Tab-separated table of C-alpha atoms in Angstrom:
chain	number	residue	atom	x	y	z
P	1010	UNK	CA	-49.995	-36.672	4.727
P	1011	UNK	CA	-48.074	-35.426	1.699
P	1012	UNK	CA	-48.913	-31.667	2.408
P	1013	UNK	CA	-47.676	-31.874	6.042
P	1014	UNK	CA	-44.422	-33.440	4.752
P	1015	UNK	CA	-44.015	-30.802	1.952
P	1016	UNK	CA	-44.675	-28.170	4.500
P	1017	UNK	CA	-42.136	-29.365	6.950
P	1018	UNK	CA	-39.455	-29.498	4.204
P	1019	UNK	CA	-40.541	-25.929	3.401
P	1020	UNK	CA	-40.255	-24.759	6.944
P	1021	UNK	CA	-36.897	-26.358	7.695
P	1022	UNK	CA	-35.463	-24.545	4.443
P	1023	UNK	CA	-36.853	-21.323	5.651
P	1024	UNK	CA	-35.493	-21.890	9.107
P	1025	UNK	CA	-32.007	-22.554	7.723
P	1026	UNK	CA	-32.314	-19.328	5.305
P	1027	UNK	CA	-33.168	-17.223	8.524
P	1028	UNK	CA	-30.275	-18.560	10.388
P	1029	UNK	CA	-27.901	-17.947	7.775
P	1030	UNK	CA	-28.931	-14.138	7.354
P	1031	UNK	CA	-28.785	-13.712	11.044
P	1032	UNK	CA	-25.203	-15.357	11.292
P	1033	UNK	CA	-23.672	-13.693	8.116
P	1034	UNK	CA	-25.716	-10.691	6.995
P	1035	UNK	CA	-27.251	-9.116	10.039
P	1036	UNK	CA	-24.487	-9.518	12.288
P	1037	UNK	CA	-22.343	-6.479	13.008
P	1038	UNK	CA	-18.656	-7.395	12.107
P	1039	UNK	CA	-15.494	-5.276	13.459
P	1040	UNK	CA	-12.247	-5.763	11.633
P	1041	UNK	CA	-9.707	-4.305	13.764
P	1042	UNK	CA	-6.812	-6.755	12.881
P	1043	UNK	CA	-5.851	-8.207	9.563
P	1044	UNK	CA	-6.611	-11.773	10.971
P	1045	UNK	CA	-10.071	-10.650	11.739
P	1046	UNK	CA	-10.603	-9.552	8.395
P	1047	UNK	CA	-9.012	-12.499	6.768
P	1048	UNK	CA	-11.063	-14.981	8.892
P	1049	UNK	CA	-14.342	-13.079	7.854
P	1050	UNK	CA	-13.382	-13.552	4.272
P	1051	UNK	CA	-12.942	-17.313	4.470
P	1052	UNK	CA	-15.993	-17.350	6.536
P	1053	UNK	CA	-18.084	-15.787	4.048
P	1054	UNK	CA	-16.615	-17.779	1.370
P	1055	UNK	CA	-17.718	-21.065	3.096
P	1056	UNK	CA	-21.207	-19.528	3.832
P	1057	UNK	CA	-21.751	-18.717	0.168
P	1058	UNK	CA	-20.454	-22.196	-0.980
P	1059	UNK	CA	-22.649	-23.893	1.599
P	1060	UNK	CA	-25.893	-21.789	0.345
P	1061	UNK	CA	-25.034	-22.786	-3.290
P	1062	UNK	CA	-25.003	-26.494	-2.122
P	1063	UNK	CA	-28.584	-26.067	-0.688
P	1064	UNK	CA	-29.848	-25.293	-4.424
P	1065	UNK	CA	-30.112	-29.270	-4.903
P	1066	UNK	CA	-32.288	-29.110	-1.814
P	1067	UNK	CA	-34.424	-26.471	-2.975
P	1068	UNK	CA	-34.843	-27.928	-6.355
P	1069	UNK	CA	-35.774	-31.215	-4.894
P	1070	UNK	CA	-38.611	-29.223	-2.716
P	1071	UNK	CA	-39.717	-27.286	-5.931
P	1072	UNK	CA	-40.153	-30.491	-7.841
P	1073	UNK	CA	-41.960	-32.241	-5.031
P	1074	UNK	CA	-44.416	-29.273	-4.560
P	1075	UNK	CA	-44.989	-29.022	-8.161
P	1076	UNK	CA	-45.612	-32.778	-8.654
P	1077	UNK	CA	-48.044	-32.587	-5.641
P	1078	UNK	CA	-49.823	-29.473	-7.322
P	1079	UNK	CA	-50.206	-31.289	-10.521
P	1080	UNK	CA	-51.988	-34.288	-8.860
P	1081	UNK	CA	-53.774	-32.486	-5.912
P	1082	UNK	CA	-57.072	-30.663	-5.945
P	1083	UNK	CA	-57.119	-26.933	-6.664
P	1084	UNK	CA	-57.806	-26.084	-3.272
P	1085	UNK	CA	-54.454	-27.177	-1.983
P	1086	UNK	CA	-52.520	-25.256	-4.812
P	1087	UNK	CA	-52.615	-21.746	-3.834
P	1088	UNK	CA	-51.149	-21.819	-0.327
P	1089	UNK	CA	-48.411	-24.234	-1.115
P	1090	UNK	CA	-47.482	-22.454	-4.262
P	1091	UNK	CA	-47.179	-19.032	-2.502
P	1092	UNK	CA	-44.987	-20.962	0.185
P	1093	UNK	CA	-42.748	-22.163	-2.536
P	1094	UNK	CA	-42.399	-18.643	-4.294
P	1095	UNK	CA	-41.487	-17.091	-0.965
P	1096	UNK	CA	-38.901	-19.973	-0.293
P	1097	UNK	CA	-37.373	-19.507	-3.875
P	1098	UNK	CA	-37.050	-15.733	-3.474
P	1099	UNK	CA	-35.643	-15.925	0.003
P	1100	UNK	CA	-33.017	-18.486	-1.079
P	1101	UNK	CA	-32.052	-16.457	-4.214
P	1102	UNK	CA	-31.719	-13.281	-2.307
P	1103	UNK	CA	-29.675	-15.050	0.305
P	1104	UNK	CA	-27.265	-16.407	-2.236
P	1105	UNK	CA	-27.143	-12.951	-3.798
P	1106	UNK	CA	-26.443	-11.188	-0.681
P	1107	UNK	CA	-23.770	-13.728	0.553
P	1108	UNK	CA	-21.961	-13.352	-2.724
P	1109	UNK	CA	-22.128	-9.567	-2.612
P	1110	UNK	CA	-20.703	-9.291	0.890
P	1111	UNK	CA	-18.002	-11.924	0.130
P	1112	UNK	CA	-16.857	-10.014	-2.859
P	1113	UNK	CA	-16.879	-6.719	-1.114
P	1114	UNK	CA	-14.724	-8.336	1.685
P	1115	UNK	CA	-12.358	-9.953	-0.742
P	1116	UNK	CA	-11.886	-6.358	-2.443
P	1117	UNK	CA	-11.326	-4.932	1.176
P	1118	UNK	CA	-8.715	-7.579	1.810
P	1119	UNK	CA	-6.967	-7.017	-1.613
P	1120	UNK	CA	-6.943	-3.340	-0.716
P	1121	UNK	CA	-5.132	-3.938	2.636
P	1122	UNK	CA	-2.569	-6.276	0.850
P	1123	UNK	CA	-2.067	-3.560	-1.811
P	1124	UNK	CA	-1.601	-0.853	0.889
P	1125	UNK	CA	1.242	-3.126	2.549
P	1126	UNK	CA	2.711	-3.442	-0.881
P	1127	UNK	CA	2.998	0.170	-1.406
P	1128	UNK	CA	4.195	0.873	2.157
P	1129	UNK	CA	6.845	-1.804	1.659
P	1130	UNK	CA	7.979	-0.303	-1.497
P	1131	UNK	CA	8.111	3.235	0.104
P	1132	UNK	CA	10.067	2.096	3.009
P	1133	UNK	CA	12.644	0.433	0.815
P	1134	UNK	CA	13.253	3.591	-0.996
P	1135	UNK	CA	13.613	5.418	2.239
P	1136	UNK	CA	16.228	2.862	3.492
P	1137	UNK	CA	18.057	3.922	0.329
P	1138	UNK	CA	17.882	7.581	1.178
P	1139	UNK	CA	19.221	6.773	4.650
P	1140	UNK	CA	22.193	4.737	3.262
P	1141	UNK	CA	22.860	7.498	0.852
P	1142	UNK	CA	22.680	10.144	3.391
P	1143	UNK	CA	25.473	8.406	5.458
P	1144	UNK	CA	27.542	8.110	2.429
P	1145	UNK	CA	27.243	11.585	1.690
P	1146	UNK	CA	28.036	12.736	5.313
P	1147	UNK	CA	31.862	13.266	5.084
P	1148	UNK	CA	32.507	13.285	1.295
P	1149	UNK	CA	36.384	13.789	0.716
P	1150	UNK	CA	38.033	15.220	-2.382
P	1151	UNK	CA	37.511	18.302	-4.431
P	1152	UNK	CA	34.634	20.009	-6.178
P	1153	UNK	CA	34.102	17.141	-8.839
P	1154	UNK	CA	33.951	14.245	-6.304
P	1155	UNK	CA	31.369	16.359	-4.086
P	1156	UNK	CA	29.484	17.177	-7.213
P	1157	UNK	CA	29.067	13.484	-8.093
P	1158	UNK	CA	27.782	12.738	-4.555
P	1159	UNK	CA	25.168	15.572	-4.789
P	1160	UNK	CA	24.095	14.250	-8.207
P	1161	UNK	CA	23.570	10.633	-6.957
P	1162	UNK	CA	21.529	12.213	-3.988
P	1163	UNK	CA	19.177	14.305	-6.112
P	1164	UNK	CA	18.647	11.271	-8.578
P	1165	UNK	CA	17.386	9.317	-5.593
P	1166	UNK	CA	15.208	12.180	-4.379
P	1167	UNK	CA	13.572	12.503	-7.842
P	1168	UNK	CA	11.251	9.762	-6.730
P	1169	UNK	CA	7.548	9.870	-8.199
P	1170	UNK	CA	4.542	10.735	-5.647
P	1171	UNK	CA	2.382	7.971	-7.244
P	1172	UNK	CA	3.052	5.373	-4.515
P	1173	UNK	CA	2.494	7.966	-1.671
P	1174	UNK	CA	-0.661	9.067	-3.264
P	1175	UNK	CA	-1.850	5.358	-3.592
P	1176	UNK	CA	-0.968	4.864	0.083
P	1177	UNK	CA	-3.021	7.762	1.224
P	1178	UNK	CA	-6.097	6.995	-1.260
P	1179	UNK	CA	-5.928	3.198	0.006
P	1180	UNK	CA	-5.855	4.106	3.648
P	1181	UNK	CA	-8.726	6.525	3.066
P	1182	UNK	CA	-10.809	3.928	1.550
P	1183	UNK	CA	-10.235	1.372	4.304
P	1184	UNK	CA	-10.539	3.660	7.268
P	1185	UNK	CA	-13.698	5.370	5.845
P	1186	UNK	CA	-15.266	1.866	6.228
P	1187	UNK	CA	-14.005	1.635	9.768
P	1188	UNK	CA	-11.802	-1.244	8.739
P	1189	UNK	CA	-8.342	-1.670	10.384
P	1190	UNK	CA	-8.625	1.922	11.199
P	1191	UNK	CA	-6.418	2.022	14.254
P	1192	UNK	CA	-3.656	-0.099	12.633
P	1193	UNK	CA	-3.608	1.707	9.569
P	1194	UNK	CA	-3.352	5.165	11.290
P	1195	UNK	CA	-0.584	3.951	13.239
P	1196	UNK	CA	1.225	2.652	10.172
P	1197	UNK	CA	0.642	5.859	8.080
P	1198	UNK	CA	1.817	8.143	11.232
P	1199	UNK	CA	5.055	6.202	11.512
P	1200	UNK	CA	5.729	6.372	7.583
P	1201	UNK	CA	4.730	9.810	7.237
P	1202	UNK	CA	7.041	10.984	10.230
P	1203	UNK	CA	9.940	8.966	8.664
P	1204	UNK	CA	9.295	10.232	5.076
P	1205	UNK	CA	9.225	13.903	6.388
P	1206	UNK	CA	12.406	13.596	8.514
P	1207	UNK	CA	14.262	12.020	5.723
P	1208	UNK	CA	12.943	14.629	3.255
P	1209	UNK	CA	14.291	17.365	5.599
P	1210	UNK	CA	17.713	15.787	6.052
P	1211	UNK	CA	17.890	15.203	2.550
P	1212	UNK	CA	17.270	19.066	1.720
P	1213	UNK	CA	19.808	19.969	4.479
P	1214	UNK	CA	22.543	17.626	2.885
P	1215	UNK	CA	21.948	19.017	-0.541
P	1216	UNK	CA	22.522	22.596	0.703
P	1217	UNK	CA	25.461	21.398	2.761
P	1218	UNK	CA	27.056	19.616	-0.543
P	1219	UNK	CA	26.229	22.818	-2.648
P	1220	UNK	CA	28.232	25.029	-0.183
P	1221	UNK	CA	31.127	22.197	-0.067
P	1222	UNK	CA	31.108	22.543	-3.872
P	1223	UNK	CA	31.433	26.172	-3.771
P	1224	UNK	CA	34.178	25.971	-1.177
P	1225	UNK	CA	36.159	23.624	-3.068
P	1226	UNK	CA	35.691	25.573	-6.361
P	1227	UNK	CA	37.134	28.599	-4.517
P	1228	UNK	CA	39.974	26.447	-2.973
P	1229	UNK	CA	40.681	25.005	-6.527
P	1230	UNK	CA	40.863	28.489	-7.925
P	1231	UNK	CA	43.162	29.886	-5.392
P	1232	UNK	CA	45.365	26.814	-5.576
P	1233	UNK	CA	45.337	27.507	-9.385
P	1234	UNK	CA	46.485	31.045	-9.227
P	1235	UNK	CA	49.096	30.144	-6.750
P	1236	UNK	CA	50.374	27.566	-9.241
P	1237	UNK	CA	50.207	29.925	-12.182
P	1238	UNK	CA	52.184	32.424	-10.165
P	1239	UNK	CA	54.745	29.902	-8.902
P	1240	UNK	CA	55.161	28.793	-12.398
P	1241	UNK	CA	55.801	32.339	-13.638
P	1242	UNK	CA	58.286	32.856	-10.966
P	1243	UNK	CA	59.907	29.609	-11.642
P	1244	UNK	CA	60.290	30.553	-15.230
P	1245	UNK	CA	61.570	33.980	-14.515
P	1246	UNK	CA	64.292	32.433	-12.157
P	1247	UNK	CA	65.229	29.878	-14.553
P	1248	UNK	CA	65.944	32.752	-17.006
P	1249	UNK	CA	67.858	34.570	-14.375
P	1250	UNK	CA	70.014	31.537	-13.589
P	1251	UNK	CA	70.592	30.921	-17.303
P	1252	UNK	CA	71.946	34.487	-17.673
P	1253	UNK	CA	74.011	33.939	-14.151
P	1254	UNK	CA	72.273	37.017	-12.854
P	1255	UNK	CA	73.428	37.595	-9.196
P	1256	UNK	CA	70.499	37.504	-6.691
P	1257	UNK	CA	71.518	40.971	-5.277
P	1258	UNK	CA	70.604	42.252	-9.005
P	1259	UNK	CA	66.999	40.944	-9.169
P	1260	UNK	CA	63.854	42.478	-7.736
P	1261	UNK	CA	63.119	41.574	-4.165
P	1262	UNK	CA	60.235	39.188	-4.806
P	1263	UNK	CA	62.557	37.245	-6.999
P	1264	UNK	CA	65.108	37.091	-4.303
């Protein structure tokens, strides 16, 4: 009987749709590790593609039902037509929901990768600060050399907040959805702790270098005054020597 065969095809397709909904749309997913998240993205992509491949099967069933209805008595039309409409609607909804969930998870995965990228960039900058702090630990030389070290440190510290804001926003987006929350919180705590510590060290180093510059400037000034004084005495003594003045005849400081 053709009706029985058609109803069997419709029933099997309904069963497949129900099973796909239970497996991919109604099951609770937990993403605690990047591997779990990536696996879910790939799984949903396969499910979406598999559902699209079933379009041929749905079209065959639709054509078979419509051909049967065209030839069968009107009494057999209504029930079969209703079953077909339900199947088509269910199938289209499944495809739409699978595609929507896959796109959402793809965006989540991209969000996670972007977060890692920003964290990597900021940690590289923090590495540069660490190296700069070591390089300016014991600066030798006068006020000019110390001033150059201070300028290079201050240039490095003039780092835009954009990346850090992006890290905060991306992390908030993911953890609000309960995705990789433990891992993200751990990474953020480590990054923020390091950021704060290096910022404080840099501020202390800036103040230290500023004080060193001031001390060097005072030393330079004292040395300049001594040199000027020595030059004046040298000039005076040279004049005394040229005039063959006896030491006992000149003021005591000249002696």
